[in-house]
mmCIF file of C-alpha atoms and ligand atoms in Angstrom:
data_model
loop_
_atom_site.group_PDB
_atom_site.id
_atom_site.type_symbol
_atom_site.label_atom_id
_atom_site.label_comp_id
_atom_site.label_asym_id
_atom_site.label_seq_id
_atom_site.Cartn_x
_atom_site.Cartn_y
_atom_site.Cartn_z
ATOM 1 C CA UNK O 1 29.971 5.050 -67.902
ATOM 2 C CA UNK O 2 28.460 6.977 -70.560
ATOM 3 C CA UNK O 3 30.431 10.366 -72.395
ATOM 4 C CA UNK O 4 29.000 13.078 -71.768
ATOM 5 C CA UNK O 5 27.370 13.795 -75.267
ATOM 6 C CA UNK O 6 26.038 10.423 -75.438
ATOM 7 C CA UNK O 7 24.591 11.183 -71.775
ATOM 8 C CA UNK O 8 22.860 14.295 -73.118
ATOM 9 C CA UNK O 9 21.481 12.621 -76.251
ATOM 10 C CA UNK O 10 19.865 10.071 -73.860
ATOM 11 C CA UNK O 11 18.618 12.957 -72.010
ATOM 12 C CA UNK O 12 16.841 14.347 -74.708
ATOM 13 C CA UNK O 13 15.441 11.491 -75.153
ATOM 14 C CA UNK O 14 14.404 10.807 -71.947
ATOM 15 C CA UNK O 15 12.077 13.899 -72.444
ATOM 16 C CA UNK O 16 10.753 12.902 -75.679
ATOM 17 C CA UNK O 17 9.740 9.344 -73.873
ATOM 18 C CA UNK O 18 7.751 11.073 -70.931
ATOM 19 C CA UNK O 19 6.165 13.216 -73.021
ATOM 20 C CA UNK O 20 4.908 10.821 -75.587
ATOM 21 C CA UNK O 21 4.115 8.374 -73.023
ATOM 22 C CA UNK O 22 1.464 11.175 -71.349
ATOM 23 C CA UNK O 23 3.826 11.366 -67.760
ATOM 24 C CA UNK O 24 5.088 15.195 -68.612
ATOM 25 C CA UNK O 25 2.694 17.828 -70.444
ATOM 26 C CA UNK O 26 3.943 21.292 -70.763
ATOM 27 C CA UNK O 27 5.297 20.940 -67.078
ATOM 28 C CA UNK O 28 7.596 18.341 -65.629
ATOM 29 C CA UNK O 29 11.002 17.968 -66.460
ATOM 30 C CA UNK O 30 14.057 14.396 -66.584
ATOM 31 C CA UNK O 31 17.801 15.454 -65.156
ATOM 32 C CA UNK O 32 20.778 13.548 -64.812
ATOM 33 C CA UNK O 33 23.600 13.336 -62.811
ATOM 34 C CA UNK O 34 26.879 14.806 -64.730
ATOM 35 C CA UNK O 35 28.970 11.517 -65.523
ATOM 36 C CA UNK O 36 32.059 13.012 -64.385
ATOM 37 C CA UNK O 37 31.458 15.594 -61.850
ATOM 38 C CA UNK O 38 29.126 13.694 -58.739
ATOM 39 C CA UNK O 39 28.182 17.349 -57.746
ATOM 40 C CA UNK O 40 26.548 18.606 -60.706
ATOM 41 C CA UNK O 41 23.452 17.792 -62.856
ATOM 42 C CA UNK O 42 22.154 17.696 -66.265
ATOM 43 C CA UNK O 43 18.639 19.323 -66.958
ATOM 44 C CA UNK O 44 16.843 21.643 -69.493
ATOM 45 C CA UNK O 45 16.489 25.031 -69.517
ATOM 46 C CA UNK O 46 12.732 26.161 -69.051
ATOM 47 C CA UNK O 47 10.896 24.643 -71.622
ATOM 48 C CA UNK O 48 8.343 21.890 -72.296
ATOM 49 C CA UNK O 49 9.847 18.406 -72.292
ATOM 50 C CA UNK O 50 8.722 17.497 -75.846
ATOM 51 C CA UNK O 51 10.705 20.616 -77.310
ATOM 52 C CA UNK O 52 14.203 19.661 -75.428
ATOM 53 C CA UNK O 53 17.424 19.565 -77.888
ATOM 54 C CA UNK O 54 20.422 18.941 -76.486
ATOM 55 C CA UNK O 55 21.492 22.463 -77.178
ATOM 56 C CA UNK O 56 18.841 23.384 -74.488
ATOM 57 C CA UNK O 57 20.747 21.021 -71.748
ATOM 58 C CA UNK O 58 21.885 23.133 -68.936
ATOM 59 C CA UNK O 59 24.483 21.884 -66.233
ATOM 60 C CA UNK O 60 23.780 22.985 -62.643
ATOM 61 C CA UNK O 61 25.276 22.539 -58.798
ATOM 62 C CA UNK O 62 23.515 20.542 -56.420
ATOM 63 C CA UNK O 63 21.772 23.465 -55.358
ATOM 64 C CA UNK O 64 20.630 24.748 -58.254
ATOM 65 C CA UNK O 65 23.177 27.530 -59.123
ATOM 66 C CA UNK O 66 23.445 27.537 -62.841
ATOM 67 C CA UNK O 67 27.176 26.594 -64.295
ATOM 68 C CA UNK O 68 27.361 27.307 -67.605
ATOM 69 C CA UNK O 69 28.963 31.261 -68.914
ATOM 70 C CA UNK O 70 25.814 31.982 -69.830
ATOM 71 C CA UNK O 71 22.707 30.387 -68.385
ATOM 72 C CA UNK O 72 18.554 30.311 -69.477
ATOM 73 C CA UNK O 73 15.842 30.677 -67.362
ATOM 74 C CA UNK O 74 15.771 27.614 -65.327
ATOM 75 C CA UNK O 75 13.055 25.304 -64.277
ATOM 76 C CA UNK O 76 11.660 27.086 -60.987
ATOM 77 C CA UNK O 77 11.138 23.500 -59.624
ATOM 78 C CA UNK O 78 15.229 22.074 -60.380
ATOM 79 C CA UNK O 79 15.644 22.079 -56.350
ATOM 80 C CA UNK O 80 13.593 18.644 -56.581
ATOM 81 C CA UNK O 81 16.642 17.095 -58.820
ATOM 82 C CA UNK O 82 19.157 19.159 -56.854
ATOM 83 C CA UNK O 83 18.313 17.519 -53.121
ATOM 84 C CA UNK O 84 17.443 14.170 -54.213
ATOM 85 C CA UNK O 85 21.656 13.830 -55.957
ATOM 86 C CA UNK O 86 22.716 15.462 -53.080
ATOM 87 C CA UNK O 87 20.800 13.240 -50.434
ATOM 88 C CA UNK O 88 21.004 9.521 -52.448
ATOM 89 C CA UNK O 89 24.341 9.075 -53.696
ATOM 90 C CA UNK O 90 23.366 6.729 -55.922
ATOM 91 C CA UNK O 91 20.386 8.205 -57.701
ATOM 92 C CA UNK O 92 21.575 9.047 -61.039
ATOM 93 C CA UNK O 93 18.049 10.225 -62.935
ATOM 94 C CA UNK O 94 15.314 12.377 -61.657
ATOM 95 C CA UNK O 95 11.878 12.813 -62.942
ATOM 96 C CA UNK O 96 9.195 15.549 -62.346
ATOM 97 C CA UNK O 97 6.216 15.272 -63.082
ATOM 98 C CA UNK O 98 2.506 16.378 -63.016
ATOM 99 C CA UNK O 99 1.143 13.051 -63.849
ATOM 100 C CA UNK O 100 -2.789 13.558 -63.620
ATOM 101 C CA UNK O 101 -3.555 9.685 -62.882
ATOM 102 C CA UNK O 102 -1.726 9.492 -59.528
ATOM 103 C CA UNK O 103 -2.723 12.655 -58.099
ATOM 104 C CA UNK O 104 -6.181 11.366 -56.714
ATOM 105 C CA UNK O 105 -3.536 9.130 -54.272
ATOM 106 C CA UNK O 106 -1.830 12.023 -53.157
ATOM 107 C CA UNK O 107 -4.551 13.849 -52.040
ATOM 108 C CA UNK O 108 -6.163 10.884 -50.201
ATOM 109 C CA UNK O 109 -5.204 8.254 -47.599
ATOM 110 C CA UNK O 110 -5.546 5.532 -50.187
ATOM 111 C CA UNK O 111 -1.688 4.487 -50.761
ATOM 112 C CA UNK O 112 -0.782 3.978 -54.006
ATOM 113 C CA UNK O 113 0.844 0.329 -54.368
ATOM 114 C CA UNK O 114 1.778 -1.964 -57.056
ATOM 115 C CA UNK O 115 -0.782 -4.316 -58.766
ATOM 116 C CA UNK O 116 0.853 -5.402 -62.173
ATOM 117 C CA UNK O 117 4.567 -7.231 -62.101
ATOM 118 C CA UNK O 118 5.614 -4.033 -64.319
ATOM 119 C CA UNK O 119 5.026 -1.879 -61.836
ATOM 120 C CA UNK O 120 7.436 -3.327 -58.851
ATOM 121 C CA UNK O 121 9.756 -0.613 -59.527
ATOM 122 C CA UNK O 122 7.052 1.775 -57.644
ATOM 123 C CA UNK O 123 7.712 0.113 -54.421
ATOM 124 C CA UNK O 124 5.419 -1.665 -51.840
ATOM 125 C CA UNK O 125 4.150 1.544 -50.655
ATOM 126 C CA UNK O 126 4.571 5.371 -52.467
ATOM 127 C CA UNK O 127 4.835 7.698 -49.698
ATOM 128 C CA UNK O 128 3.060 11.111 -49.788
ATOM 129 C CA UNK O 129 5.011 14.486 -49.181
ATOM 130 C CA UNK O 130 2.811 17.156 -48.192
ATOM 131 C CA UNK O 131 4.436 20.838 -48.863
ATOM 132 C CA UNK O 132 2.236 22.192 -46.070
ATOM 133 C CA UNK O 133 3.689 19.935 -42.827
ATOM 134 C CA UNK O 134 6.419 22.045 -42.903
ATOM 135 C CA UNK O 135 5.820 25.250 -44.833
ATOM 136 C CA UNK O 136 2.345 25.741 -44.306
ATOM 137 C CA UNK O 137 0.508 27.840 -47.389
ATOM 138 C CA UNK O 138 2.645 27.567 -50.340
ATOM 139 C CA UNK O 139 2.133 27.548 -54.261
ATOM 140 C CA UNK O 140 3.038 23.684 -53.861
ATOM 141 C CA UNK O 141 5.878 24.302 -56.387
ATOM 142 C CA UNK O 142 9.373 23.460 -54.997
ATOM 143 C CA UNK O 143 10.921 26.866 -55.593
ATOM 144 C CA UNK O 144 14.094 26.614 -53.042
ATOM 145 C CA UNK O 145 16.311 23.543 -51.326
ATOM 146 C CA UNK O 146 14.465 24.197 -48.056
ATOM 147 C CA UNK O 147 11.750 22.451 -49.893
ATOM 148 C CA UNK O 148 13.850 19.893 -52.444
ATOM 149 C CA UNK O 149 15.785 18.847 -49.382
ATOM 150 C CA UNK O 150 12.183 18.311 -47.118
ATOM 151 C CA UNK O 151 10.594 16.376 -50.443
ATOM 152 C CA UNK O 152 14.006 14.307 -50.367
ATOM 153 C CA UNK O 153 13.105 13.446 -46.954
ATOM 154 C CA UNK O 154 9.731 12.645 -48.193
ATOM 155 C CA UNK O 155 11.147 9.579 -50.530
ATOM 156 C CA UNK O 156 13.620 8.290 -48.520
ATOM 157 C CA UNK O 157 15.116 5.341 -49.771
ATOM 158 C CA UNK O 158 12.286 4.940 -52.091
ATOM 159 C CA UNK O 159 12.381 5.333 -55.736
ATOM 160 C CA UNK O 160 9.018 7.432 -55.805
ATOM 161 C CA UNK O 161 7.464 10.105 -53.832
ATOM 162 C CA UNK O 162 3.681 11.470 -54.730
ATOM 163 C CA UNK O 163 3.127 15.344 -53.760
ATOM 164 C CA UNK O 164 0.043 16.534 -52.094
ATOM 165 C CA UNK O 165 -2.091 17.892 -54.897
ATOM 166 C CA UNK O 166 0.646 18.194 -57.068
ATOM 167 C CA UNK O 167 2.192 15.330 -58.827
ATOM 168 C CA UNK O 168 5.192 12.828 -58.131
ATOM 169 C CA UNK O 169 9.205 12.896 -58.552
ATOM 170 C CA UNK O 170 10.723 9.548 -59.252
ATOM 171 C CA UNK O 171 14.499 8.492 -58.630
ATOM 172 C CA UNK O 172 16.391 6.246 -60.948
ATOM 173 C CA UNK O 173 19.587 4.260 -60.457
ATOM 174 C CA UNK O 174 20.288 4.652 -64.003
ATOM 175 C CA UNK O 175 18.188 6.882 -66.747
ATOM 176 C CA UNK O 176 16.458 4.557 -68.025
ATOM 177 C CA UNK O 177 15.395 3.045 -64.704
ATOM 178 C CA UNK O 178 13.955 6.284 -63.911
ATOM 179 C CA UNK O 179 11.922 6.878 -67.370
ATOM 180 C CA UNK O 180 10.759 2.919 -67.054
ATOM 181 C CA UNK O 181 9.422 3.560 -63.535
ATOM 182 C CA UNK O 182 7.702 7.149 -64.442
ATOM 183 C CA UNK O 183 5.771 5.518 -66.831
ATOM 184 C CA UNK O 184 4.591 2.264 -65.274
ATOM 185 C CA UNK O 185 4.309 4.437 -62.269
ATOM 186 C CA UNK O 186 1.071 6.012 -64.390
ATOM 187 C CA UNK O 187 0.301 2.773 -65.434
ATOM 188 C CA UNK O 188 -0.457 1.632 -61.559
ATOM 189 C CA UNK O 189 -2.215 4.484 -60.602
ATOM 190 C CA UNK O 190 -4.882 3.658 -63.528
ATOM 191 C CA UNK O 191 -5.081 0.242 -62.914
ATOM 192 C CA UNK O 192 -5.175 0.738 -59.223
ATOM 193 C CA UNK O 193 -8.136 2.651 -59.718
ATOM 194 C CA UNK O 194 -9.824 0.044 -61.913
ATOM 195 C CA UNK O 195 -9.209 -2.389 -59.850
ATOM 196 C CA UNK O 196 -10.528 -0.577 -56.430
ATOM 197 C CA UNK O 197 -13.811 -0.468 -58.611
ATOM 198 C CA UNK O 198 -13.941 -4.265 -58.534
ATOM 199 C CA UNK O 199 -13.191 -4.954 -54.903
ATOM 200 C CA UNK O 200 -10.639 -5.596 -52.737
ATOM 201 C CA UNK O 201 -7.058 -5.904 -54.403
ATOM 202 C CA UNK O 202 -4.329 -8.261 -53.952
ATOM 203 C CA UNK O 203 -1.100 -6.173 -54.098
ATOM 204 C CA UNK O 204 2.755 -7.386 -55.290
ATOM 205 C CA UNK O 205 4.007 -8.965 -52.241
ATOM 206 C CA UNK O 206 7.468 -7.357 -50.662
ATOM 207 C CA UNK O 207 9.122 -10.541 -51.754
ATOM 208 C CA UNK O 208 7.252 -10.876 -55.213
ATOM 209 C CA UNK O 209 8.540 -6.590 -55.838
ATOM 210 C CA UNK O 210 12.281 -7.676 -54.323
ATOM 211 C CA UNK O 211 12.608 -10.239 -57.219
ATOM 212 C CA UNK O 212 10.918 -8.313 -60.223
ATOM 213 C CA UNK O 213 13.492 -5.604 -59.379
ATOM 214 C CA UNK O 214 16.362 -7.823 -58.872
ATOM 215 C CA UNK O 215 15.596 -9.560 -62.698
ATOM 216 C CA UNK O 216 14.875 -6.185 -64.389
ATOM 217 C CA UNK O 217 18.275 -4.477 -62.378
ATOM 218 C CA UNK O 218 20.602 -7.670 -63.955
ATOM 219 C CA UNK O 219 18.794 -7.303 -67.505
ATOM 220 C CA UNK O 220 20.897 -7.779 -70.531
ATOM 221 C CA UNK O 221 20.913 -5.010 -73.388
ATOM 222 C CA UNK O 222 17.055 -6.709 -74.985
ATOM 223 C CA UNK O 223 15.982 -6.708 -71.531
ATOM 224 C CA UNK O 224 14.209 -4.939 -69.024
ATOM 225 C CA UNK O 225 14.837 -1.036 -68.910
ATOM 226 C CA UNK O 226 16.484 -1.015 -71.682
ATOM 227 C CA UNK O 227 13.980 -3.430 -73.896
ATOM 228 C CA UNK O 228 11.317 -0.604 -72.887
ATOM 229 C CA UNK O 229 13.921 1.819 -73.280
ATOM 230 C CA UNK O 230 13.945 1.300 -76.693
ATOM 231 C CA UNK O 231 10.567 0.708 -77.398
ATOM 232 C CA UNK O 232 9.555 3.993 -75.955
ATOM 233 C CA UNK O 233 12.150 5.760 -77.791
ATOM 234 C CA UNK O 234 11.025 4.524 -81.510
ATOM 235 C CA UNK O 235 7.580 5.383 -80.911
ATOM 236 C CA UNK O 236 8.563 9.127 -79.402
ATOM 237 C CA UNK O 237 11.024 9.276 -82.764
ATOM 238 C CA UNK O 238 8.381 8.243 -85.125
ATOM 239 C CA UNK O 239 6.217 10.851 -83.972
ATOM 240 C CA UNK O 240 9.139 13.671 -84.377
ATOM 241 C CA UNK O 241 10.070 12.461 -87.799
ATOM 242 C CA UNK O 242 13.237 9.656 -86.718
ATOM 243 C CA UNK O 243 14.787 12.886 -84.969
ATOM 244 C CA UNK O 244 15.777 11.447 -81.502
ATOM 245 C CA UNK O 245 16.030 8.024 -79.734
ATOM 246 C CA UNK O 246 17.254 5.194 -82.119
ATOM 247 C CA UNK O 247 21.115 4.750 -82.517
ATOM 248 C CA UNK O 248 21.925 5.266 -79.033
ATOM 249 C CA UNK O 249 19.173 3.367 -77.836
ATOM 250 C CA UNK O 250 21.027 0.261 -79.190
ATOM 251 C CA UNK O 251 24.376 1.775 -78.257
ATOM 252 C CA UNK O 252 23.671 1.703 -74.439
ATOM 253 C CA UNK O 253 24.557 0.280 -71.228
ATOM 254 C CA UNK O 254 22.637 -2.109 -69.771
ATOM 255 C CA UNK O 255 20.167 -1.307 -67.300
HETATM 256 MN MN1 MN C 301 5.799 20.508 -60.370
#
């Protein structure tokens, strides 16, 4: 298990990742769950993801009550990270995000399924969660846990979940599994629309995703998540001058 600095350097990272990689702009936002206290999270205050320091981490409760003596303006939208730790035990890592290439999916009834091996960790089928079943005209945003807990619902046991005209919010067993599936997640949704140009596609079989995951889950430290993991993190480091990423990219846990 990581410490809890190492945890927040990662998380910084994390940010740095998404936003290089084109999944968060100004808007979206990467949490994770506090390494020692199951009932808590890690997450930025209010800010863009590319401008996160660890001095701007922020520790909230599952509901979104802010912890620390003095707390920032908070994300409006932290009830997504909030509802998903407090409804899948497991999840460790949250992502947000307004990711433009898979909102044509979410606001048609063409599913969104995997087409490239990279890409298992989307699932066989992203499920849609549409703000307005339940709460009829809203901003879309997820502004209370009525809402976090409803898009929780929404994914399920999944490890995605688009939003209607909004975006998507990915779950991760680990960080790293979270930031590897945000990104290919983008990469499907291009090449799913690509390949819908062409003609009829030939999707990742349930058995063919089951395996990818179970290989990339068991992958050694110059593996899997943490081979892209690392990757991703130079290139997002070059970019801010070798600020963030590299030592404890090497230094990390598997997976
Ligand atoms: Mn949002």
């Amino acid at each position: 298990m990581s410490t809890l600095p190492a945890l927040v350097a990662d998380l910084v990272t994390a940010n740095r990742i998404l936003a290089d990689q084109g999944v968060v702009d100004a808007f979206g936002h990467v949490s994770v769950r506090h390494p020692e206290h199951q009932d808590r999270y890690l997450l930025s205050r209010a800010l863009s993801p590319d401008l996160v320091e660890a001095s701007d981490i922020e520790e909230y409760a599952l509901d979104g009550a802010p912890l620390s003596a003095a707390p920032r303006k908070p994300y409006l939208e932290r009830f997504i990270h909030g509802a998903i730790y407090e409804a899948r035990p497991e999840v460790q890592a949250v992502v947000h995000s307004h990711a433009r290439s898979v909102v044509p999916f979410s606001v048609t009834r063409r599913p969104l399924r995997p087409v490239m091996h990279s890409c298992a960790t989307i699932g066989a089928e992203v499920p849609v969660w549409d703000a307005r079943r339940r709460f009829g005209d809203t901003s879309l945003l997820v502004c209370d846990m009525p809402m976090g807990r409803d898009l929780a619902a929404g994914l399920g046991e999944g490890t995605v979940v688009l939003m209607r005209g909004h975006g998507a919010t990915v779950a991760g067993r680990s960080l790293k599994e979270a930031v590897y599936t945000a990104v290919y997640l983008e990469v499907n949704a291009r090449l799913q629309m690509e390949a819908a140009a062409l003609g009829d596609i030939e999707f990742l079989s349930p058995g063919e995703i089951a395996r990818i995951r179970e290989r990339l889950g068991a992958g050694a430290a110059a593996e899997g998540y943490s081979r892209a993991w690392e990757y991703w993190a130079r290139l997002a480091a070059r970019r801010h001058g070798g600020a963030a990423g590299a030592p404890e990219a090497r230094a990390g846990a598997p997976g």
